Coordinates of C-alpha atoms and ligand atoms in Angstrom, one line a residue:
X972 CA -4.7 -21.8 -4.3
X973 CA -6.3 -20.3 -7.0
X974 CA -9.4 -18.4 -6.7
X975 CA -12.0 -17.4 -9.5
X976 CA -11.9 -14.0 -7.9
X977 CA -9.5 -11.7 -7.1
X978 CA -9.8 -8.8 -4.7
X979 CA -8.1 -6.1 -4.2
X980 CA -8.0 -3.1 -1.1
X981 CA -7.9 0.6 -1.7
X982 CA -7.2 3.2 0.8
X983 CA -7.7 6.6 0.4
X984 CA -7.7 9.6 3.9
X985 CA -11.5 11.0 4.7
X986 CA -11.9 14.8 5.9
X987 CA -15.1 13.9 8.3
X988 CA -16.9 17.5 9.7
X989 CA -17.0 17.8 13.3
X990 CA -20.6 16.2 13.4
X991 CA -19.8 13.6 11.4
X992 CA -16.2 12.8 13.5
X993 CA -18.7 12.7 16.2
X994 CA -21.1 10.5 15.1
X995 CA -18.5 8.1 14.4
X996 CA -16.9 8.2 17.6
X997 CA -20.7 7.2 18.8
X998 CA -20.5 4.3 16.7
X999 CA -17.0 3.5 17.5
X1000 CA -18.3 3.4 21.1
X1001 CA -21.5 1.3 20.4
X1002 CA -19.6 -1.3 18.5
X1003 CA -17.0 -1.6 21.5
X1004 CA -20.0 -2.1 23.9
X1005 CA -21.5 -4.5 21.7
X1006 CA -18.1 -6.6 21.5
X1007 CA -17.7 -6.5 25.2
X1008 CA -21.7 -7.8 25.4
X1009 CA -21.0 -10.5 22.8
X1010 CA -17.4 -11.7 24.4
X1011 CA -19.2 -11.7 28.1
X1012 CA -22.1 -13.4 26.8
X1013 CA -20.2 -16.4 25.0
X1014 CA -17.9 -16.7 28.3
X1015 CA -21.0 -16.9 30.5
X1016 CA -22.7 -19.3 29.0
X1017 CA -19.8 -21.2 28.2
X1018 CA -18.5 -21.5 32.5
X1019 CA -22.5 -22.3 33.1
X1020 CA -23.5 -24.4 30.5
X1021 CA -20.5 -25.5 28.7
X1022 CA -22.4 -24.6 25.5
X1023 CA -20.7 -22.1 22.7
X1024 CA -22.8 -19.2 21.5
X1025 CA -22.4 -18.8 18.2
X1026 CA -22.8 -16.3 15.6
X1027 CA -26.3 -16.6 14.1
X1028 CA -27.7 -16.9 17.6
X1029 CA -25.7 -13.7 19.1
X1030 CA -27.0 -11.9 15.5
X1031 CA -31.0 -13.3 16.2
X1032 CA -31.0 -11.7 19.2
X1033 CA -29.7 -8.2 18.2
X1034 CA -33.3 -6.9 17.6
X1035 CA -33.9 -7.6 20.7
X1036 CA -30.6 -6.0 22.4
X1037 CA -31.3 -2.9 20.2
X1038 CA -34.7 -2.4 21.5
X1039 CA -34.0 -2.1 25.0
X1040 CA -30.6 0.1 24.6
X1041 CA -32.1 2.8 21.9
X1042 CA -29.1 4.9 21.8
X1043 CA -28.0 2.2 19.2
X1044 CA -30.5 3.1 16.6
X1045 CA -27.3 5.6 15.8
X1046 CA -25.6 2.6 14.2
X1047 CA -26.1 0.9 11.0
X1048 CA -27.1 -2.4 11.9
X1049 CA -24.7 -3.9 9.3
X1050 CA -21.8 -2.2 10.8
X1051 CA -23.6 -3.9 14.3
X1052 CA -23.6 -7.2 12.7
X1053 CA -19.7 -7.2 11.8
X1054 CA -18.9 -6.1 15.5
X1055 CA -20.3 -9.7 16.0
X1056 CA -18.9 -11.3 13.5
X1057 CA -15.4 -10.1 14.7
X1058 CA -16.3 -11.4 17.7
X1059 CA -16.2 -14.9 15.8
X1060 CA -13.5 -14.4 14.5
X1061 CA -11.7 -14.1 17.4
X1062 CA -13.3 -17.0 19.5
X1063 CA -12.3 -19.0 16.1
X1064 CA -8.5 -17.7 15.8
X1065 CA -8.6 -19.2 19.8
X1066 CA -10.4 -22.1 19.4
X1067 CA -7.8 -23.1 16.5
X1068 CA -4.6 -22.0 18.5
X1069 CA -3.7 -19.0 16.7
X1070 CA -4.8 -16.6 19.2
X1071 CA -5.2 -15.9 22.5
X1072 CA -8.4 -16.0 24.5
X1073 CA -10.6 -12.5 22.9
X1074 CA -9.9 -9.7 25.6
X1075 CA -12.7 -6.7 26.2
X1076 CA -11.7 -4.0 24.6
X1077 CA -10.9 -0.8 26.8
X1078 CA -12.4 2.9 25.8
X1079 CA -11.1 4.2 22.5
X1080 CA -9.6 0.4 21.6
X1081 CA -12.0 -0.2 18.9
X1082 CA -11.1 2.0 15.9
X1083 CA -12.4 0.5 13.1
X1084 CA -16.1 -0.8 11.7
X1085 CA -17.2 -2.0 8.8
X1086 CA -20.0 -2.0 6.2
X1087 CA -20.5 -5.2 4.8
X1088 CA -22.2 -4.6 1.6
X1089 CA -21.3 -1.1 -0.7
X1090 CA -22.4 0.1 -3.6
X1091 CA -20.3 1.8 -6.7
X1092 CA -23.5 4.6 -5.8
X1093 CA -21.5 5.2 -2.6
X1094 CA -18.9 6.2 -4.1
X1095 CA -18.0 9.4 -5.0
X1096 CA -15.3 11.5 -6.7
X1097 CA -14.1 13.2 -4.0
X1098 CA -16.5 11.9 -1.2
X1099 CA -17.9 9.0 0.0
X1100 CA -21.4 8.0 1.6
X1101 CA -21.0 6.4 4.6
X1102 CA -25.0 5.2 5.7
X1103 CA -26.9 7.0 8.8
X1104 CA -23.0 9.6 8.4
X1105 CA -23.8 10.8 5.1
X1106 CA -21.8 12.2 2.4
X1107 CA -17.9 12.8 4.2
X1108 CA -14.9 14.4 1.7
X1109 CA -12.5 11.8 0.4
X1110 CA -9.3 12.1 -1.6
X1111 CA -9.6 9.5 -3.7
X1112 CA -6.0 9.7 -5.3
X1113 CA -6.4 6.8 -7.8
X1114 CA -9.3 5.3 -9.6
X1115 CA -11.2 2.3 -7.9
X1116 CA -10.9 -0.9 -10.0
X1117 CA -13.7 -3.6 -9.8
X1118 CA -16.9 -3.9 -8.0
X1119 CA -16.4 -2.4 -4.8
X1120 CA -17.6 -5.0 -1.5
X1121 CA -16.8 -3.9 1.4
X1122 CA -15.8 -0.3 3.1
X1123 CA -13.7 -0.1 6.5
X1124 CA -13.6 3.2 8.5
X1125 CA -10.8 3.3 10.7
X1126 CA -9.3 5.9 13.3
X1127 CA -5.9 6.0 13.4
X1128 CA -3.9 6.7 16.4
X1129 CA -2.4 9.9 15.1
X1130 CA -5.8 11.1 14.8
X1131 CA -7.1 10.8 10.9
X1132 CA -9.7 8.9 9.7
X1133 CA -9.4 6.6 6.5
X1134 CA -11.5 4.2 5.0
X1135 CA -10.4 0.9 3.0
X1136 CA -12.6 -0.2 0.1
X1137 CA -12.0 -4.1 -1.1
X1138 CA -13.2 -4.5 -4.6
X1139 CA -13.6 -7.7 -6.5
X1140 CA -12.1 -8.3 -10.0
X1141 CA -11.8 -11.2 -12.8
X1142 CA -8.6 -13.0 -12.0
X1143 CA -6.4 -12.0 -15.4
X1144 CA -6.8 -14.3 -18.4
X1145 CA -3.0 -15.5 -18.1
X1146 CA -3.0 -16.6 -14.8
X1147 CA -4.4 -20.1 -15.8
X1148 CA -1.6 -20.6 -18.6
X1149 CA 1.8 -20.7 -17.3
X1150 CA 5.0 -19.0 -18.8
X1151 CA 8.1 -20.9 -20.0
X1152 CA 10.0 -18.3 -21.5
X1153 CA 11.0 -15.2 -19.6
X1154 CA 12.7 -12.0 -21.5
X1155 CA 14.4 -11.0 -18.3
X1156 CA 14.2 -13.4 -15.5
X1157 CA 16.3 -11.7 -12.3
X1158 CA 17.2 -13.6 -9.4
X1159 CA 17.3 -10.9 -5.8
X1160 CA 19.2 -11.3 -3.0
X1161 CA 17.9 -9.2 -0.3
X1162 CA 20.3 -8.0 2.4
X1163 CA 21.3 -5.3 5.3
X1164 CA 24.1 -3.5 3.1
X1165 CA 22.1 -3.8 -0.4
X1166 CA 18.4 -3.9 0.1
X1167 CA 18.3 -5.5 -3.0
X1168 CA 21.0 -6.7 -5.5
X1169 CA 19.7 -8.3 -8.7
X1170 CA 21.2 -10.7 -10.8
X1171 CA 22.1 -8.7 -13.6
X1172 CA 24.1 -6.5 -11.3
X1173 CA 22.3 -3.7 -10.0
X1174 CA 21.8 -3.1 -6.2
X1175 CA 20.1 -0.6 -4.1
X1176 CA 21.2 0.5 -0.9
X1177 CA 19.5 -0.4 2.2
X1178 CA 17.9 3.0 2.9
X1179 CA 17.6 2.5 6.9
X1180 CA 14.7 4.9 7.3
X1181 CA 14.2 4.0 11.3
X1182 CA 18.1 6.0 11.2
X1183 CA 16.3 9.1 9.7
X1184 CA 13.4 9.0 11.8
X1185 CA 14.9 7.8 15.1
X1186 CA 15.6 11.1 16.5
X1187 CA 12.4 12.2 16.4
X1188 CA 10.6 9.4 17.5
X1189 CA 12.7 9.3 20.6
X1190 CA 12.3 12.8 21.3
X1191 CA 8.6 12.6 21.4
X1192 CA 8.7 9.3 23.3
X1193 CA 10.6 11.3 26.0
X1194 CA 8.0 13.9 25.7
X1195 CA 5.1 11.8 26.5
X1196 CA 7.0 9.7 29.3
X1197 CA 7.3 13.5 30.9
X1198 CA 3.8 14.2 31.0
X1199 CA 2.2 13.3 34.2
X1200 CA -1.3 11.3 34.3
X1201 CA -4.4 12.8 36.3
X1202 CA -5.3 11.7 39.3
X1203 CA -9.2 11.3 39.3
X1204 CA -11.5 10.2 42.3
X1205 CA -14.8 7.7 41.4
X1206 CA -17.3 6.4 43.5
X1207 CA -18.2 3.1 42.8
X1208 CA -21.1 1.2 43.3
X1209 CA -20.9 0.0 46.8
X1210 CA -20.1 3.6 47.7
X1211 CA -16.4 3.5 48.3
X1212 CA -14.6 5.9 46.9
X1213 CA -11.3 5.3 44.9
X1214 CA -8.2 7.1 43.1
X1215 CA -7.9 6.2 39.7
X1216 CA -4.9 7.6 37.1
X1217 CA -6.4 8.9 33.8
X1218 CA -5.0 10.3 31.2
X1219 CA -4.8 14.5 31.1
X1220 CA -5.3 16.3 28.7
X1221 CA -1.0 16.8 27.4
X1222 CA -0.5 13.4 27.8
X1223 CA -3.5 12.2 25.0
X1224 CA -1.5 15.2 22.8
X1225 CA 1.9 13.5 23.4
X1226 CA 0.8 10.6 22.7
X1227 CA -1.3 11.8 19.2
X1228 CA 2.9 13.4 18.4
X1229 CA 4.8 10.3 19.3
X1230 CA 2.0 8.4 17.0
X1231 CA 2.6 11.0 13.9
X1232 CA 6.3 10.3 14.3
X1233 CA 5.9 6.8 13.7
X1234 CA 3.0 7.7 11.2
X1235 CA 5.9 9.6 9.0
X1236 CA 8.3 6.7 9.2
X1237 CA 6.1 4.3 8.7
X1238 CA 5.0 6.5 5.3
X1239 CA 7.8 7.0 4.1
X1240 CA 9.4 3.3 4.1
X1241 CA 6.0 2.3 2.5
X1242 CA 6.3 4.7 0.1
X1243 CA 9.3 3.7 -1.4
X1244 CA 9.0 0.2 -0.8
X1245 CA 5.6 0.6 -3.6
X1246 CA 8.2 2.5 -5.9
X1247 CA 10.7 0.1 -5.5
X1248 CA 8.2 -2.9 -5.9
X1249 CA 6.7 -1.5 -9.0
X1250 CA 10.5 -0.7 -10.8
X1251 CA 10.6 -4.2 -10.3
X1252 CA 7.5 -5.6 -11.8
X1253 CA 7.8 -3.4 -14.8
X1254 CA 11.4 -4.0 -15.6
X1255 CA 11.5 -7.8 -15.2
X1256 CA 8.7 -10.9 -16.1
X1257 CA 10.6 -13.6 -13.9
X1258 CA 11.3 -12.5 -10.4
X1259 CA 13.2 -15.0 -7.8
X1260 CA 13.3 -14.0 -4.2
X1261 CA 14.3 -15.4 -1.2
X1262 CA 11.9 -16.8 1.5
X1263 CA 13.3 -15.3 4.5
X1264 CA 13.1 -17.0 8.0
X1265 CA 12.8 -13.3 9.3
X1266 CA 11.8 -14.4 13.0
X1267 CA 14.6 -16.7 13.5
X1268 CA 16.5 -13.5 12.3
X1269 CA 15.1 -11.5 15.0
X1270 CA 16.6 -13.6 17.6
X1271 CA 19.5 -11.7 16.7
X1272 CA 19.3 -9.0 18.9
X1273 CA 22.1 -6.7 17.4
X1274 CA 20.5 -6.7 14.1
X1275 CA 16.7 -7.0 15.0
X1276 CA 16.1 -3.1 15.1
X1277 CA 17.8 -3.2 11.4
X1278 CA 16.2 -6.1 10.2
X1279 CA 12.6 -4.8 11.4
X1280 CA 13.5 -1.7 9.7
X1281 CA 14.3 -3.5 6.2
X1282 CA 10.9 -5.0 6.4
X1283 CA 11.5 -7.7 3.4
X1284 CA 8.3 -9.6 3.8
X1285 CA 6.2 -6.3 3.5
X1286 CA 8.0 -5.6 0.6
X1287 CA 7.9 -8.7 -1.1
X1288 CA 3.9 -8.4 -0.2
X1289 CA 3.8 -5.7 -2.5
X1290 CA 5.9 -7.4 -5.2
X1291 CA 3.8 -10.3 -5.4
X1292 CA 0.6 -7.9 -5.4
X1293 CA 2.1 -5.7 -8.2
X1294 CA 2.9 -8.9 -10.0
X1295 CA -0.7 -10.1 -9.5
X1296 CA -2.4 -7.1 -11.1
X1297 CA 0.2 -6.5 -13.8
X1298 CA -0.4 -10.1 -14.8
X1299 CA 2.8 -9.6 -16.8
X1300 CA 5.3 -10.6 -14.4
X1301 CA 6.1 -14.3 -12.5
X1302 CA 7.3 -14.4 -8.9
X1303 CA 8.9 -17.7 -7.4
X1304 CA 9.9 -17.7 -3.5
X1305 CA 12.8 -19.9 -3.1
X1306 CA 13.9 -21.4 1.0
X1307 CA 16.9 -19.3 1.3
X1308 CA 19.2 -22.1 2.6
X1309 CA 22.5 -21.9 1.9
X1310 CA 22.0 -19.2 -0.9
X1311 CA 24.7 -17.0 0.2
X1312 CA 27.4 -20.1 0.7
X1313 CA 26.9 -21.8 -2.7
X1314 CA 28.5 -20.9 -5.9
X1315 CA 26.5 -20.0 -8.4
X1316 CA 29.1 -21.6 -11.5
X1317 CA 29.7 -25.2 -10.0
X1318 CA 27.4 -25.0 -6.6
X1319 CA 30.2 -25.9 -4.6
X1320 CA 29.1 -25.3 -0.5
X1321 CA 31.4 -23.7 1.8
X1322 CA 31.0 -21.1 4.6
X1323 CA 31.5 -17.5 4.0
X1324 CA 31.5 -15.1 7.0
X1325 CA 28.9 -12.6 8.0
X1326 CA 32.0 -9.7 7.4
X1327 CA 33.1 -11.2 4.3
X1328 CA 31.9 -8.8 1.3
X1329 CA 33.1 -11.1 -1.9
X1330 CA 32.7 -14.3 -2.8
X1331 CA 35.5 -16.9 -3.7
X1332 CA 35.0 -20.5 -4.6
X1333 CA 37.8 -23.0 -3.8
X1334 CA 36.6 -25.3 -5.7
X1335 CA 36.3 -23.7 -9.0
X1336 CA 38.0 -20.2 -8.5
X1337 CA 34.9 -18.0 -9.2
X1338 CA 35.4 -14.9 -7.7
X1339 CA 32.4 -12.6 -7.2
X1340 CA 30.5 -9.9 -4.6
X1341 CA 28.9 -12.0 -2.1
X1342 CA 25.4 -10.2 -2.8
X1343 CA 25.8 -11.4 -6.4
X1344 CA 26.6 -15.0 -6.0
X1345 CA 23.5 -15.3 -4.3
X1346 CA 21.0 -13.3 -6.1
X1347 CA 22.6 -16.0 -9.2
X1348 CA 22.0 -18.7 -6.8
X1349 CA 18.0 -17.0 -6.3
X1350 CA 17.5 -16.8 -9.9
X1351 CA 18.9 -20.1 -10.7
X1352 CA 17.3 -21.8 -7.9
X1353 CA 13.9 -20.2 -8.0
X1354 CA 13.7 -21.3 -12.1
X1355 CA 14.4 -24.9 -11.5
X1356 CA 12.0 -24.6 -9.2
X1357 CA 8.9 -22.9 -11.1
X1358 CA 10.0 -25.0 -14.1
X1359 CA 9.6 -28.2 -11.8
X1360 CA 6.0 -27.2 -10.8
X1361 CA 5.6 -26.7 -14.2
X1362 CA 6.0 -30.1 -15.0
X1363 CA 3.5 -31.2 -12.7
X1364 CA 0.8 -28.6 -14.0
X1365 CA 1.2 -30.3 -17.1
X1366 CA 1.6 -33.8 -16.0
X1367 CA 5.0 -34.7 -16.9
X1368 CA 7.5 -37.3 -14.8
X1369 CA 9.3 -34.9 -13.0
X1370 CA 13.1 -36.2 -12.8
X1371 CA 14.6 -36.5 -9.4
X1372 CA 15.7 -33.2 -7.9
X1373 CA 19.4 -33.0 -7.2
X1374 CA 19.9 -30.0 -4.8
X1375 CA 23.8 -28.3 -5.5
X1376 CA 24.4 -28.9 -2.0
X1377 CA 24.7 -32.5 -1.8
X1378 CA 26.3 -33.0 -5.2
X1379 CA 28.5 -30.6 -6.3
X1380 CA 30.0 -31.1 -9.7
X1381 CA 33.6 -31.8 -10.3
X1382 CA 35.3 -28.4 -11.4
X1383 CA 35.8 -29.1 -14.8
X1384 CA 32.8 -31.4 -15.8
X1385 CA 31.0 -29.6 -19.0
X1386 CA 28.0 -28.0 -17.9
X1387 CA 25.3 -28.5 -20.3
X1388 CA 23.5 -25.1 -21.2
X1389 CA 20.1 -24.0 -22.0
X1390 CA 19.4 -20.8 -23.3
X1391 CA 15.8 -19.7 -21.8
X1392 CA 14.1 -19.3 -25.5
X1393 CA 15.9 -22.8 -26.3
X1394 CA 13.0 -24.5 -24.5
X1395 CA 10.5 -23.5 -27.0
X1396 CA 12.8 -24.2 -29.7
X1397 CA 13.4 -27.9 -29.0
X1398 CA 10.9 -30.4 -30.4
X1399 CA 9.0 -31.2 -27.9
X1400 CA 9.0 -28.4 -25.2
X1401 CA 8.0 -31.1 -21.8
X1402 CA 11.5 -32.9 -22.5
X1403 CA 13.4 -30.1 -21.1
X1404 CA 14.9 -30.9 -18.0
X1405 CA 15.7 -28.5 -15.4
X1406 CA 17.0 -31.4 -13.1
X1407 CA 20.5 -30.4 -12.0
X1408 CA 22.5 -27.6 -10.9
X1409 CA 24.4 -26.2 -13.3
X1410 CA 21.9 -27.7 -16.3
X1411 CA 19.7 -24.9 -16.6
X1412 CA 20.1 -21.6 -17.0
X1413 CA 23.1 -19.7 -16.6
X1414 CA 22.9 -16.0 -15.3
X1415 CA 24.8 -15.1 -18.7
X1416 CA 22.3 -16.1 -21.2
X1417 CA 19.4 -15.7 -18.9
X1418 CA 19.1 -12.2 -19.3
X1419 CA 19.6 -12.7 -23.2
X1420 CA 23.7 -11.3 -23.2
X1421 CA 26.3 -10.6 -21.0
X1422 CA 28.2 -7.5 -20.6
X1423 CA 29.4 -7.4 -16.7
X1424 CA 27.4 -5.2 -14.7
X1425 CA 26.0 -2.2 -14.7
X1426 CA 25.0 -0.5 -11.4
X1427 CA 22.3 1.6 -11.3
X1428 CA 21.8 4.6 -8.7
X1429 CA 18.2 4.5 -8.0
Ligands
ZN1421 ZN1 32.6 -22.8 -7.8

C-alpha cells in the first residue's frame, strides 16, 4: 500500500531531574487510573445496557471527570486524551479478534504516554520540552528528519526514561517509478550456521548473542528468585484484615538487574543487526530475502531459543526500513518453500538433510554449499517475482508462472540467458519474459562477472 506520507520514529535516552522523574511518575499514575475508569466504564455499560461506549463520548465527558478528581490538573489533557484513545484501541484489537478482552492495568504497568501534537519548537539540541514537565536533557545522537508529530515518553523496566519522536516525510521521488535494471542484485539465504550468506558468496556468521549474554542473565534471574517478598497486613473496607505479599525493597532492585541484563543483550543484537542491515543497503540495490514462517519454526523446541536469538524478521524490519529511506535500494520477500532443496542451475527438487552442509544435484551434478544454492535460489526467485509485479504495474499480459518445482528442466536443455542490463537493451523493454526457471537471470551475470567467491570476514 502506498502511502503519500512516509513516517519515520526516532529514539533518543532523556536525563529527567528528580522533580521531573517525579512528575512523570504522577502522570504515569493518572493515565493508569484513567485507563482502569475508561475500561470499567465501557464494561459496565456494556453488561447493563448492551450499549458500547465509545471514544468521543468517554473524551466529552473528561472535563467533567477532571473536575471532580483535581489532582489531574497535573496532566496534559492531550496526554489524558490518548490514555483514552488506547483504551479504543484495545476494545477494537478485541472486538476484531486480534486481542484479548483489555485487562486493568496493575500499579507501575502503564509506562508510557503520549503527546499527540509536537512542535519542531519542542525540540531542542540537547533537551526536549515536554508540556506542564518542562525543559528535560536529551541526547539527541542523530539529527531528526521531517516534521516531527508525535512524542512518546516511556519508562523502561531497567529504570531509564526515553522518548520516541515520529516525524512525517515526503515519500522519495523514485518510489513511484519502478527499477528494471539492478547493478548488484543479491539473493540472502538466512540461516542458524551463517546468519546470512549472499549470493555472491559472502556469509556472516550467526553471532548467537543470547550465548554471550546467557550467563549473566541467569545469574541475575537466580538472584531475584532468592529474594524474599514482604509480607504486608491491609485493612480493607469491611474491616477485615488481610496478609498481602508485596514486593521489598531487594526484590524491585533484582528485578531493575535482571531487566539491565536483558537490556544489554537486547542492545547489543540490535546494534549489530542496524550495522549489518545498513552494509547491506549500501552495498547492494536488489535485495531478495526469504519470508520466513518463523512460528512454525518455533515449534521446534531444540532450536527455538536459537532461532528467537537470530531474530530474522527484526532484522529484515530494518532492511526494508534502511531500504525505504535510502530510496536507492529494492527489497523483494520471497515464500521460502523449498529454497534450500531446489537447484539453483536446473531447479531440480530433492530433499537435503537438516546436517547436510553442501549441496549436490542428481539431476544435473551441480555441486555447491547448501547456504549458497539457496541464497541463488532467493535471488533468482525473488527477481522473477518483482519482475512479474512489474508487469502488472505496467499493464502487460503476464505469462503463466511455471514454479521450478513442478517442472524441472531436462539436464541438458539450453537455458536461455538474460543478462540484467539486456532488458533495456532489447527493443521493446515489456517483451522480456521472466516466465521460467532457468530463463532469467543467472547468478553469474547477475552480479555483472563471475570470479568464484570471495568470503568476507565482517
Ligand atoms: Zn541441478
Amino acid at each position: 500500500v502506498k502511502t503519500d506520507r512516509f513516517t519515520s520514529a526516532y529514539r533518543f535516552r532523556i536525563y529527567p531531574n528528580t522533580k521531573q522523574q517525579r512528575m512523570l511518575l504522577v502522570v504515569l499514575e493518572l493515565c493508569r487510573r484513567l485507563y482502569n475508569y475508561a475500561v470499567c466504564q465501557r464494561k459496565d455499560t456494556y453488561k447493563a445496557t448492551g450499549r458500547t461506549v465509545h471514544y468521543e463520548e468517554q473524551q466529552n465527558q473528561l472535563p467533567q471527570f477532571k473536575d471532580q478528581r483535581p489532582e489531574y490538573e497535573q496532566a496534559h489533557s492531550q496526554v489524558l486524551q490518548d490514555a483514552l484513545r488506547r483504551v479504543e484501541r484495545a476494545f477494537t484489537g478485541f472486538l476484531e479478534g486480534r486481542t484479548r478482552y483489555p485487562k486493568y492495568k496493575k500499579h507501575g504497568q502503564c509506562r508510557s504516554i503520549t503527546f499527540p501534537q509536537i512542535s519542531n519548537e519542542n525540540i531542542g539540541s540537547n533537551s526536549i520540552i515536554l508540556p506542564k514537565i518542562g525543559r528535560v536533557r536529551m541526547t539527541k545522537h542523530r539529527p531528526i528528519k521531517g516534521k516531527p508529530k508525535t512524542l512518546t515518553i516511556t519508562l523502561t523496566k531497567s529504570g531509564e526514561w526515553y522518548t520516541s519522536i515520529t516525524t512525517e516525510l515526503n515519500p522519495p521521488n523514485n518510489n513511484s517509478n519502478p527499477r528494471i535494471i539492478f547493478n548488484n542484485p543479491i539473493g540472502v539465504d538466512s540461516g542458524l550456521v551463517n546468519y546470512l550468506y549472499l549470493s555472491d558468496g559472502e556469509h556472516v556468521d550467526n553471532p548467537r548473542f543470547i550465548s554471550n549474554h546467557a550467563k549473566r542473565i541467569i545469574k541475575a534471574q537466580k538472584e531475584l528468585s532468592r529474594k524474599k517478598r514482604k509480607v504486608k497486613r491491609v485493612v480493607n473496607v469491611n474491616g477485615n484484615s488481610t496478609t498481602l505479599k508485596v514486593p521489598g525493597s531487594n526484590w524491585l532492585k533484582a528485578k531493575t538487574i535482571l531487566a539491565r541484563r536483558w537490556r544489554d543483550y537486547v542492545n547489543a543484537k540490535e546494534d549489530w543487526q542496524w550495522k549489518q542491515a545498513n552494509r547491506l543497503v549500501n552495498k547492494h540495490d536488489f535485495i531478495g530475502y526469504e519470508n520466513l514462517p518463523i512460528r512454525n519454526m518455533l515449534k521446534n523446541h531444540c532450536l527455538a531459543r536459537a532461532i528467537q536469538d537470530a531474530a530474522w524478521a527484526g532484522f529484515w524490519e530494518k532492511v526494508e526500513s534502511k531500504a525505504a529511506t535510502a530510496a536507492s535500494t529494492t527489497t523483494q520477500k520471497v515464500p521460502p518453500q523449498y529454497t534450500t532443496q531446489r537447484c539453483s542451475k536446473c531447479g531440480y527438487k530433492h530433499k537435503v538433510a537438516l546436517s547436510e552442509r553442501s549441496f549436490m544435484c542428481p539431476n544435473c551434478g551441480h555441486f555447491d554449499d547448501r547456504d549458497h544454492n539457496s541464497s541463488d535460489v532467493v535471488l533468482s526467485d525473488a527477481l522473477q517475482l518483482y519482475y512479474k509485479a512489474f508487469e502488472k504495474i505496467v499493464g502487460m499480459d503476464v505469462p503463466e508462472f511455471t514454479p521450478a518445482e513442478i517442472e524441472p528442466l531436462p539436464p541438458n536443455a539450453e537455458k536461455p540467458m538474460m543478462v540484467a542490463s539486456s532488458i533495456a537493451e532489447t527493443g521493446n523493454k515489456f517483451h522480456t519474459r521472466v516466465d521460467e526457471p532457468g530463463r532469467g537471470i543467472t547468478r553469474a551475470e547477475a552480479h555483472g562477472f563471475s570470479n568464484g567467491r570471495t568470503s568476507q570476514p565482517l
